[in-house]
mmCIF file with all atom_site columns, C-alpha atoms in Angstrom:
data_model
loop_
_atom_site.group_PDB
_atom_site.id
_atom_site.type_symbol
_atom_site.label_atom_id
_atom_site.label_alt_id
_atom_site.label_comp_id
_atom_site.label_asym_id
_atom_site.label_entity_id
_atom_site.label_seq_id
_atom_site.pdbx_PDB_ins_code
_atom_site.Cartn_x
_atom_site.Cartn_y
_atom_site.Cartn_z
_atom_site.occupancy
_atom_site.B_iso_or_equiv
_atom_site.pdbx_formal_charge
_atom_site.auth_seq_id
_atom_site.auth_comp_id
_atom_site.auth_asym_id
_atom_site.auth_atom_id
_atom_site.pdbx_PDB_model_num
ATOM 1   C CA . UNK A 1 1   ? 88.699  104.444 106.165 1.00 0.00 ? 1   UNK A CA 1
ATOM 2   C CA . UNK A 1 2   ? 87.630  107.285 108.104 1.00 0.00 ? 2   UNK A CA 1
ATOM 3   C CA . UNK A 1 3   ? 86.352  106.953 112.270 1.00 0.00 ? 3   UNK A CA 1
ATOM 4   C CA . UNK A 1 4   ? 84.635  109.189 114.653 1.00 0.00 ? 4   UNK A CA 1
ATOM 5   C CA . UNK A 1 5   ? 87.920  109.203 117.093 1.00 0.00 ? 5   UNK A CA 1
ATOM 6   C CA . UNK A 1 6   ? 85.533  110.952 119.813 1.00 0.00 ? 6   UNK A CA 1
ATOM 7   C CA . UNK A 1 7   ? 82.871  108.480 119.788 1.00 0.00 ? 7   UNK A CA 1
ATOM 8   C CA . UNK A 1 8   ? 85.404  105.856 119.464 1.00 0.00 ? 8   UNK A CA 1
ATOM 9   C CA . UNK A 1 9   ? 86.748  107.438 122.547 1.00 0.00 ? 9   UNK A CA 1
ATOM 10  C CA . UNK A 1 10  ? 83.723  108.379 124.786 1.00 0.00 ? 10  UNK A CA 1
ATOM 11  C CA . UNK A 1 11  ? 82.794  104.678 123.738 1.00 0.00 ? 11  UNK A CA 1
ATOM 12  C CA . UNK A 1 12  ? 85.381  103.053 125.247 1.00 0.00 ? 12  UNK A CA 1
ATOM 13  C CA . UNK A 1 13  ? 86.359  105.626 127.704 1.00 0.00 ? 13  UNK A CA 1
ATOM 14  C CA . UNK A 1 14  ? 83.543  107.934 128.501 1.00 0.00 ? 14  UNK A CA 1
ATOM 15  C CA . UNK A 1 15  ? 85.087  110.812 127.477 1.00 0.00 ? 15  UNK A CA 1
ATOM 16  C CA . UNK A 1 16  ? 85.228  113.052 124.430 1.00 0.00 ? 16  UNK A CA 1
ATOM 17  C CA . UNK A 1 17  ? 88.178  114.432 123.318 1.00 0.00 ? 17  UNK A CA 1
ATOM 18  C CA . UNK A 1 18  ? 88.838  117.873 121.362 1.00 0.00 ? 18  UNK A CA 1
ATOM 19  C CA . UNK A 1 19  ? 91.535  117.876 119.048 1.00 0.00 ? 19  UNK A CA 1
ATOM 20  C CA . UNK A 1 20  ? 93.102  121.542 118.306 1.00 0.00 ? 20  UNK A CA 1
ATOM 21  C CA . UNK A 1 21  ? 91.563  123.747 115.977 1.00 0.00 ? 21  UNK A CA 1
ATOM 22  C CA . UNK A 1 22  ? 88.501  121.295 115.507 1.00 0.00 ? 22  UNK A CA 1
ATOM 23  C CA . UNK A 1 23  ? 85.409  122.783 114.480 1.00 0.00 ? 23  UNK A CA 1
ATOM 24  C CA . UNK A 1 24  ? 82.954  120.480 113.567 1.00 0.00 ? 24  UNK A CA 1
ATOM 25  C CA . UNK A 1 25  ? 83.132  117.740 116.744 1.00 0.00 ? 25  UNK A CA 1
ATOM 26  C CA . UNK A 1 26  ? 80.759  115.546 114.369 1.00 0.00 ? 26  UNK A CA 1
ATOM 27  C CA . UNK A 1 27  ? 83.097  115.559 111.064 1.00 0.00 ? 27  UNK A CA 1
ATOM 28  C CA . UNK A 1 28  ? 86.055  115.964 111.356 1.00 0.00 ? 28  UNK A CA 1
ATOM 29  C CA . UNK A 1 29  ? 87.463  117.174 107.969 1.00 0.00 ? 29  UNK A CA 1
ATOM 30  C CA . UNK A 1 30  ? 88.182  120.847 108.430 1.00 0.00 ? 30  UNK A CA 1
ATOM 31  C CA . UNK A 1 31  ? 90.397  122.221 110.651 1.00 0.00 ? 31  UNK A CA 1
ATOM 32  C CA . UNK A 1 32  ? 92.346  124.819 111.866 1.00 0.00 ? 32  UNK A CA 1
ATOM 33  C CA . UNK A 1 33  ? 95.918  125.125 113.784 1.00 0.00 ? 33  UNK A CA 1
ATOM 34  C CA . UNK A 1 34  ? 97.373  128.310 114.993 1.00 0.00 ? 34  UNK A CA 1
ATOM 35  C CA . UNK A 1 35  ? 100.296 128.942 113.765 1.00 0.00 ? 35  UNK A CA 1
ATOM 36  C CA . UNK A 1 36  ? 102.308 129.142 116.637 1.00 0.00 ? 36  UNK A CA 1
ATOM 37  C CA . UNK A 1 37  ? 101.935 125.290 117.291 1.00 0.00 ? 37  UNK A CA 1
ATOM 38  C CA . UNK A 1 38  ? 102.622 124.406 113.467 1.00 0.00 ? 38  UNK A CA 1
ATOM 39  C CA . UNK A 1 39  ? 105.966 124.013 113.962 1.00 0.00 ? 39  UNK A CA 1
ATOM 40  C CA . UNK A 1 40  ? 106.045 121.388 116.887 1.00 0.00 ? 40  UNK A CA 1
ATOM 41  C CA . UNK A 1 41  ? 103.618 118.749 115.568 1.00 0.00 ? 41  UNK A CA 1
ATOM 42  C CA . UNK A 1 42  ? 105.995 115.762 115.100 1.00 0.00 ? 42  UNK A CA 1
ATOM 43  C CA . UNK A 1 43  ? 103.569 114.346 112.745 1.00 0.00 ? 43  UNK A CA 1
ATOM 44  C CA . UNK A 1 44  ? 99.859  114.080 111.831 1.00 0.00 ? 44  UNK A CA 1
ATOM 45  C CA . UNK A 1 45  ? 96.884  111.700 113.428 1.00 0.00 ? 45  UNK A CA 1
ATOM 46  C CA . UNK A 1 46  ? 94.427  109.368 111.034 1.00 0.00 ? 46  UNK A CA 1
ATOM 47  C CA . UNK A 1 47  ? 92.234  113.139 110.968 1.00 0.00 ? 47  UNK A CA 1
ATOM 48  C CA . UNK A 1 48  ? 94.790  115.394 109.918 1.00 0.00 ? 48  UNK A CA 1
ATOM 49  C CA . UNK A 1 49  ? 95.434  117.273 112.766 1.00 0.00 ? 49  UNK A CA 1
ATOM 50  C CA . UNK A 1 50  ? 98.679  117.621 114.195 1.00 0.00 ? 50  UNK A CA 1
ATOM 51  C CA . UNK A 1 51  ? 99.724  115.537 116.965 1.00 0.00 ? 51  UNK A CA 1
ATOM 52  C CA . UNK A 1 52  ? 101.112 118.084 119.225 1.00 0.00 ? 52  UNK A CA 1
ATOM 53  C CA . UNK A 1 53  ? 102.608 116.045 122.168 1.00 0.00 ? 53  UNK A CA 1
ATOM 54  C CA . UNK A 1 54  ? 103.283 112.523 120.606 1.00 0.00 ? 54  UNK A CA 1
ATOM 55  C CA . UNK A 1 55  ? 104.208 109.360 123.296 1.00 0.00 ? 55  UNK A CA 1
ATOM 56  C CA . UNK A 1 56  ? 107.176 107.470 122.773 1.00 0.00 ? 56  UNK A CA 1
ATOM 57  C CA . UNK A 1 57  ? 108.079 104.854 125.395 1.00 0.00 ? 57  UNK A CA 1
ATOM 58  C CA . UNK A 1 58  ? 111.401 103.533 124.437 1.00 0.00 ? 58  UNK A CA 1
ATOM 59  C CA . UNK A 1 59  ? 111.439 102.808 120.874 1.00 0.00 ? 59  UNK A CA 1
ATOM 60  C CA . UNK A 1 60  ? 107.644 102.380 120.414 1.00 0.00 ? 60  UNK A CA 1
ATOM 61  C CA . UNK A 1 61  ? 106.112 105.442 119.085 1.00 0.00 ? 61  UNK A CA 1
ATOM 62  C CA . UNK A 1 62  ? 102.407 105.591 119.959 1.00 0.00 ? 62  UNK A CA 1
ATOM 63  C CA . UNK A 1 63  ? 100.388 105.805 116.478 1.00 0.00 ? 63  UNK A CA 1
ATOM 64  C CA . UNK A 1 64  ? 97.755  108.178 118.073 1.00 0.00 ? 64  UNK A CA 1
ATOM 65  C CA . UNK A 1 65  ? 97.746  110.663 120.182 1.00 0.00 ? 65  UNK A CA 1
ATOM 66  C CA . UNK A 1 66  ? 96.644  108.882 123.365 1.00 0.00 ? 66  UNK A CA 1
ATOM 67  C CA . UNK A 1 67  ? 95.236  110.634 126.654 1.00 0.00 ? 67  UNK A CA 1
ATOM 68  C CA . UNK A 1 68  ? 97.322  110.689 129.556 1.00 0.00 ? 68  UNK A CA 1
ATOM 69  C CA . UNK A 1 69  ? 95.939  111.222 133.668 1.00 0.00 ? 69  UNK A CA 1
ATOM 70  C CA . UNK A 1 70  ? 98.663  111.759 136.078 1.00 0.00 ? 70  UNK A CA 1
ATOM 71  C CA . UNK A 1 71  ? 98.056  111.692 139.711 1.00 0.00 ? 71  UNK A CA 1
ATOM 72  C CA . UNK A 1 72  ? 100.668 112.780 142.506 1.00 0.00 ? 72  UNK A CA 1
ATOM 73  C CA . UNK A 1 73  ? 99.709  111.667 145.781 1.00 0.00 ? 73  UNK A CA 1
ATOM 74  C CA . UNK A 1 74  ? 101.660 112.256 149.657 1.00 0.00 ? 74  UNK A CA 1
ATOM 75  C CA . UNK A 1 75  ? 102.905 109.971 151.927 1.00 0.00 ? 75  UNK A CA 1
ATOM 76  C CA . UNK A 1 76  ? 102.102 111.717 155.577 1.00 0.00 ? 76  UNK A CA 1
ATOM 77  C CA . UNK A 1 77  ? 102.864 110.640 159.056 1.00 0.00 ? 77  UNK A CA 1
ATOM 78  C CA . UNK A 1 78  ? 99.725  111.874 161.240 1.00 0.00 ? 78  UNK A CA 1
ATOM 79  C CA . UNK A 1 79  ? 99.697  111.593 165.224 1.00 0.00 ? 79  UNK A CA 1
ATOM 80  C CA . UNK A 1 80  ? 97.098  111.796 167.127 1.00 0.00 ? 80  UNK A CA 1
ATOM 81  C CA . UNK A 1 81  ? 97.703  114.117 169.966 1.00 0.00 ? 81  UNK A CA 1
ATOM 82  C CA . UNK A 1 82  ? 96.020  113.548 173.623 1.00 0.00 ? 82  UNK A CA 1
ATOM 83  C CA . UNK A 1 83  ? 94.093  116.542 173.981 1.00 0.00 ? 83  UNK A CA 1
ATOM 84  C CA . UNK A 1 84  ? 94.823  118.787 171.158 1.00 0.00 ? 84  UNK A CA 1
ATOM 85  C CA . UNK A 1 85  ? 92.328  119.372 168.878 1.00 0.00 ? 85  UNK A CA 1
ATOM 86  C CA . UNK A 1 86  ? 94.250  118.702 165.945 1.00 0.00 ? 86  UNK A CA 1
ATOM 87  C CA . UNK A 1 87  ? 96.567  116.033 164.684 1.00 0.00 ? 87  UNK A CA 1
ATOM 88  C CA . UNK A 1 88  ? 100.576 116.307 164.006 1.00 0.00 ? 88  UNK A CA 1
ATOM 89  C CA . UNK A 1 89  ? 102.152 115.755 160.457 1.00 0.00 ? 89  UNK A CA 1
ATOM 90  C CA . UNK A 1 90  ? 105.561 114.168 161.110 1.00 0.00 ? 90  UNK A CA 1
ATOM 91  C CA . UNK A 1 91  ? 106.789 113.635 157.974 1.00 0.00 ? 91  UNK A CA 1
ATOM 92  C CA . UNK A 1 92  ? 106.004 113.906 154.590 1.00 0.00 ? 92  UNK A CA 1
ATOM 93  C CA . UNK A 1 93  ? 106.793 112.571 151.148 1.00 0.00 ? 93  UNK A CA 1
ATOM 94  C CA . UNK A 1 94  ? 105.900 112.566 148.027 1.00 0.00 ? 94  UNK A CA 1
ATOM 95  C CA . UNK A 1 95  ? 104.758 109.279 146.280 1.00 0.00 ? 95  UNK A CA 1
ATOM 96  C CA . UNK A 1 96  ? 105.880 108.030 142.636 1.00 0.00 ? 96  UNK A CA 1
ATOM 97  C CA . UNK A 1 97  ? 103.207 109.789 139.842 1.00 0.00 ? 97  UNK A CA 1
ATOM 98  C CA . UNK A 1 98  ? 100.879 107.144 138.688 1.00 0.00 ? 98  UNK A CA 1
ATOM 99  C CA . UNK A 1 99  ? 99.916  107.335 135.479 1.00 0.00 ? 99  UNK A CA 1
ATOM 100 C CA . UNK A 1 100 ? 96.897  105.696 132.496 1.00 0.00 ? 100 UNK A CA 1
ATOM 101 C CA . UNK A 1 101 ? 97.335  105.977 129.425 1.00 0.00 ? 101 UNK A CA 1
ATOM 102 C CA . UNK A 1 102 ? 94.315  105.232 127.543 1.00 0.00 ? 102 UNK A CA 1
ATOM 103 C CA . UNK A 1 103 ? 94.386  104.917 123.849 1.00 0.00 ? 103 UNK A CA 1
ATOM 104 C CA . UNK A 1 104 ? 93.257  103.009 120.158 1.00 0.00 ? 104 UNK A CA 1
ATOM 105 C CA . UNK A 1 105 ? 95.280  100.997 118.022 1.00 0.00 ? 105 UNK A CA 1
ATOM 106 C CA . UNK A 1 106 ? 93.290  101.241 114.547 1.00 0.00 ? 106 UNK A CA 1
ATOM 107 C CA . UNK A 1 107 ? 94.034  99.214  111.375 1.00 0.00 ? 107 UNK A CA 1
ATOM 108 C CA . UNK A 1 108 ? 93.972  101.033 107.940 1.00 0.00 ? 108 UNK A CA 1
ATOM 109 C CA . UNK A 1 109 ? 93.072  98.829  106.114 1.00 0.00 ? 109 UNK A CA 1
ATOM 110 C CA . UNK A 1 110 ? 89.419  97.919  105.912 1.00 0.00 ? 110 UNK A CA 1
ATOM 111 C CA . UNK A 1 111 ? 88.132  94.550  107.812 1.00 0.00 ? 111 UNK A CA 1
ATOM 112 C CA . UNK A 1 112 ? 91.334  93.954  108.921 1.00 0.00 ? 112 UNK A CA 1
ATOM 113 C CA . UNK A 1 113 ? 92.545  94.173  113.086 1.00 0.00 ? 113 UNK A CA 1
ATOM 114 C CA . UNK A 1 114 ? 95.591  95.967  113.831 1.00 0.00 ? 114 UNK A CA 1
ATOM 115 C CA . UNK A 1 115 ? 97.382  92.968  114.973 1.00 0.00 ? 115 UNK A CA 1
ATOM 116 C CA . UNK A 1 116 ? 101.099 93.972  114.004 1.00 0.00 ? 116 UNK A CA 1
ATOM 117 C CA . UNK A 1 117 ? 100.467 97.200  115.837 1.00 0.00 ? 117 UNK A CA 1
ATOM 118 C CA . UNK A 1 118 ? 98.971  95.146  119.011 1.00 0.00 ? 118 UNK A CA 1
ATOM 119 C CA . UNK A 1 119 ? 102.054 92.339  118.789 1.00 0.00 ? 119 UNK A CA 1
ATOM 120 C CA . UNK A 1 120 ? 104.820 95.684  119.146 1.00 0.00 ? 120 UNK A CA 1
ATOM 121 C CA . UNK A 1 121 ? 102.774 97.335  122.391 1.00 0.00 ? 121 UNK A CA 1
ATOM 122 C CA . UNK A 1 122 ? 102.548 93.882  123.877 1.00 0.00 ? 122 UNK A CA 1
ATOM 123 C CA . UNK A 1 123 ? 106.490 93.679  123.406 1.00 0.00 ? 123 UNK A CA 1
ATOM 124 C CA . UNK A 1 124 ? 106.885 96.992  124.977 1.00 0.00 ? 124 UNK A CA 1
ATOM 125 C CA . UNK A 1 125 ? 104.596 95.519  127.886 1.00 0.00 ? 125 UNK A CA 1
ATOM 126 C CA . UNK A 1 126 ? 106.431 92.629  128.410 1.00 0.00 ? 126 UNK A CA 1
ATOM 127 C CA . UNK A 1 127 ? 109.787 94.233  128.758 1.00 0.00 ? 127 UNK A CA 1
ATOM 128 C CA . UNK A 1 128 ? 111.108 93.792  132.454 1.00 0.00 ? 128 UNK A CA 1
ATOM 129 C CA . UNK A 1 129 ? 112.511 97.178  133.186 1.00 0.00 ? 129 UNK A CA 1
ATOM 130 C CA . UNK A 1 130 ? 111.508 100.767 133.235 1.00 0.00 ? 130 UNK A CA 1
ATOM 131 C CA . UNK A 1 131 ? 110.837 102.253 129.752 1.00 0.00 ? 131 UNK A CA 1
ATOM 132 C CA . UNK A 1 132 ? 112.286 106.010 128.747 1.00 0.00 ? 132 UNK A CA 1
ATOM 133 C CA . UNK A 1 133 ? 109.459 108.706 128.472 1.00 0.00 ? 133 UNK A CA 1
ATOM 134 C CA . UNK A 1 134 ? 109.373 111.432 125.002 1.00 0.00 ? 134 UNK A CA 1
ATOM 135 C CA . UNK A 1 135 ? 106.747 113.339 125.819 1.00 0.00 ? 135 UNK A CA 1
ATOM 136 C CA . UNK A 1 136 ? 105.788 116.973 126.772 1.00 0.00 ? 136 UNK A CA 1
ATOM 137 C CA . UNK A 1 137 ? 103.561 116.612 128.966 1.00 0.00 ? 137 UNK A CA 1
ATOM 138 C CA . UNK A 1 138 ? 104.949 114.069 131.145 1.00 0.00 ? 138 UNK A CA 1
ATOM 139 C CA . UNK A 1 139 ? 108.661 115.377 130.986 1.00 0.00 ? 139 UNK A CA 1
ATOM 140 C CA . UNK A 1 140 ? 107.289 118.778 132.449 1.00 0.00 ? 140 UNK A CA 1
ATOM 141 C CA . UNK A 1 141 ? 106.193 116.693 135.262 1.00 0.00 ? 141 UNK A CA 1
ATOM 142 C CA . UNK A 1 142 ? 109.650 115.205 135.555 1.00 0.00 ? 142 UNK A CA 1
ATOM 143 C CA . UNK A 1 143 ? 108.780 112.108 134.457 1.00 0.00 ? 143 UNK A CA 1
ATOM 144 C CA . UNK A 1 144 ? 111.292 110.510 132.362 1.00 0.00 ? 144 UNK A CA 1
ATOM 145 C CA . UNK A 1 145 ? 110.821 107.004 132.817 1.00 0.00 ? 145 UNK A CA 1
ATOM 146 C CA . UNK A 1 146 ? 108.297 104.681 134.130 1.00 0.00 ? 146 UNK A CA 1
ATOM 147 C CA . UNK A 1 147 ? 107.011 100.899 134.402 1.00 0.00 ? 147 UNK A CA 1
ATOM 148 C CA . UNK A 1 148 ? 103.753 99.438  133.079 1.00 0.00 ? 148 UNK A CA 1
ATOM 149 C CA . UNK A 1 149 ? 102.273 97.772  135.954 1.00 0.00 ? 149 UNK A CA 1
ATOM 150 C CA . UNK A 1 150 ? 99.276  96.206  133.791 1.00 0.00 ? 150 UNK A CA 1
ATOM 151 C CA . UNK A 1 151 ? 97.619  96.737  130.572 1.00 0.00 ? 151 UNK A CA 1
ATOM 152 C CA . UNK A 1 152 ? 93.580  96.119  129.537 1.00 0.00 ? 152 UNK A CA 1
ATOM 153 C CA . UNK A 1 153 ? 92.675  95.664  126.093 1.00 0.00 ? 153 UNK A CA 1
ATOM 154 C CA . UNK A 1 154 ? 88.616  96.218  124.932 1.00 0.00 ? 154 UNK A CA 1
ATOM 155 C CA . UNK A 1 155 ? 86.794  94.843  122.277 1.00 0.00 ? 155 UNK A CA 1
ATOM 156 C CA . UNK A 1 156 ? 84.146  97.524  121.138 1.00 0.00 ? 156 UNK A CA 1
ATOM 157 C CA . UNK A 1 157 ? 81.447  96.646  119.111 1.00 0.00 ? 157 UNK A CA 1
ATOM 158 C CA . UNK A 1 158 ? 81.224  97.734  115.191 1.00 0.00 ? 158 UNK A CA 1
ATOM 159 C CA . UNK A 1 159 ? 84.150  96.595  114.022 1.00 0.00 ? 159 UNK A CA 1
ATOM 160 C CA . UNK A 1 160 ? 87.803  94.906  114.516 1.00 0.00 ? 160 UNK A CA 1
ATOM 161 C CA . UNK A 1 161 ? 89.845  97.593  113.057 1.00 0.00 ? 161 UNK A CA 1
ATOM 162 C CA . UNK A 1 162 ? 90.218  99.481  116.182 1.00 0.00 ? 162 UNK A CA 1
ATOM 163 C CA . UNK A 1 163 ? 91.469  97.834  119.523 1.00 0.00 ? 163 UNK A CA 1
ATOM 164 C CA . UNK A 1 164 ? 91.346  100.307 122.727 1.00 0.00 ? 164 UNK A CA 1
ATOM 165 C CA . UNK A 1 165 ? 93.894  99.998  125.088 1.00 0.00 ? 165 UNK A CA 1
ATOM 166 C CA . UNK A 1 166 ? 94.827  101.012 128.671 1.00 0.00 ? 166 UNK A CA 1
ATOM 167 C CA . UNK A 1 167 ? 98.240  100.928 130.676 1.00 0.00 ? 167 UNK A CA 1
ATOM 168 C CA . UNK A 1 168 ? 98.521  101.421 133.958 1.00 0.00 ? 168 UNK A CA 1
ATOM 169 C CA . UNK A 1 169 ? 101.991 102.687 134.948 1.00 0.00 ? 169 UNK A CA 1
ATOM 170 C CA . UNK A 1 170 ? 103.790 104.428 137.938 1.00 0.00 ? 170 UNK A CA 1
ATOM 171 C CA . UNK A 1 171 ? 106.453 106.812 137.285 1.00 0.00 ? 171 UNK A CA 1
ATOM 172 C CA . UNK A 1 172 ? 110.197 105.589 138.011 1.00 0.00 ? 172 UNK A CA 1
ATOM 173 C CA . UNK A 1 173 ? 114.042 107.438 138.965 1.00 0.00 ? 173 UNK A CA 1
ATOM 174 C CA . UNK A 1 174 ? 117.333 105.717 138.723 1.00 0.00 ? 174 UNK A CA 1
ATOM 175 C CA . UNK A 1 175 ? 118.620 105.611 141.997 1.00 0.00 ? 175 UNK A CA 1
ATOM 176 C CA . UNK A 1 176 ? 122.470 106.056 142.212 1.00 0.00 ? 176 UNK A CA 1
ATOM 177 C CA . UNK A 1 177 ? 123.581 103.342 145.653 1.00 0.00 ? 177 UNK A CA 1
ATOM 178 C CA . UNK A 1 178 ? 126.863 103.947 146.756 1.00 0.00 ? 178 UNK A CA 1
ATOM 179 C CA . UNK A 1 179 ? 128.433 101.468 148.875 1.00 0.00 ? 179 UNK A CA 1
ATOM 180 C CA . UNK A 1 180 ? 130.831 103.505 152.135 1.00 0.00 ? 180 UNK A CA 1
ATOM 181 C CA . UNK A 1 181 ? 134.015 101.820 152.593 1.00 0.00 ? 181 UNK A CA 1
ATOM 182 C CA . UNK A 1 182 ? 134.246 99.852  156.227 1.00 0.00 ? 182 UNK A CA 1
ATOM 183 C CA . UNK A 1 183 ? 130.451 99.682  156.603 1.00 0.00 ? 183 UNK A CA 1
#
């Protein structure tokens, strides 16, 4: 079964994706990876190329390369001040990242929806704690766990082997509370 992954993607998503050492963006059947990433592909996607920074939430591996926004936003205490001509920041902090992950769950076999697939990210959904992060990207952010605050699924048309998913999370630390004595 082969797919167009970027119209898949811009589809569903409106955006197109590159993959590394893609030539063609139409077919993608020839390819090219320097050699100084061959090495840290965990494994390879449904086209062949590497998947360079795989997702792993807990247990749950993510079968495709998915695409991951992360936004970092401040929490600021503004004053006005009588007179001044500008305003006073009191205090600031920073926020927990938010994150969407935006991704397909595709069936290989022909005609057929990738329910098993769907039934383990629905588990991982469900679970009611904050899930450990193996990836990259977001572990350069320090972003080691998180929670999935809500998940959408789509429906595109021209076919039911691929179901497009996307999570909506927010980034999580343990917290270590310890209790003073005579408080």
């Amino acid at each position: 079964m082969t797919y167009d992954l970027n119209e898949l993607y811009s589809q569903a998503f409106g955006k197109f994706i590159i993959y590394p050492g893609a030539t063609n963006f139409t077919n993608f059947t020839e390819g090219f990876v320097p050699s100084a990433l061959l090495g840290k592909q965990k494994r390879q996607s449904l086209l062949g190329t590497p998947i360079l920074m795989p997702l792993k939430l807990d247990d749950y591996e993510f079968p495709l390369e998915p695409l991951i926004d992360v936004s970092l936003s401040k929490s600021i205490v503004v004053n006005r001040m009588v007179n001044a001509e500008t305003n006073v920041l009191e205090d600031m902090g920073l926020d927990n990242f938010k994150l969407t992950i935006r991704g397909f769950l595709i069936s290989e076999t022909p005609d057929t929806a990738p329910l098993d697939e769907l039934r383990r990210l629905v588990q991982l959904i469900k679970k009611r704690k904050s899930l450990k992060v193996g990836n990259e990207l977001l572990n350069a952010f320090g972003i080691r766990e998180l929670a999935i605050k809500s998940a959408r699924f789509g429906d595109p048309a021209g076919g039911i082997e691929f179901k497009p998913y996307t999570l909506e999370c927010i980034s999580d630390e343990p917290v270590e509370l310890r209790l003073r004595e005579g408080s």
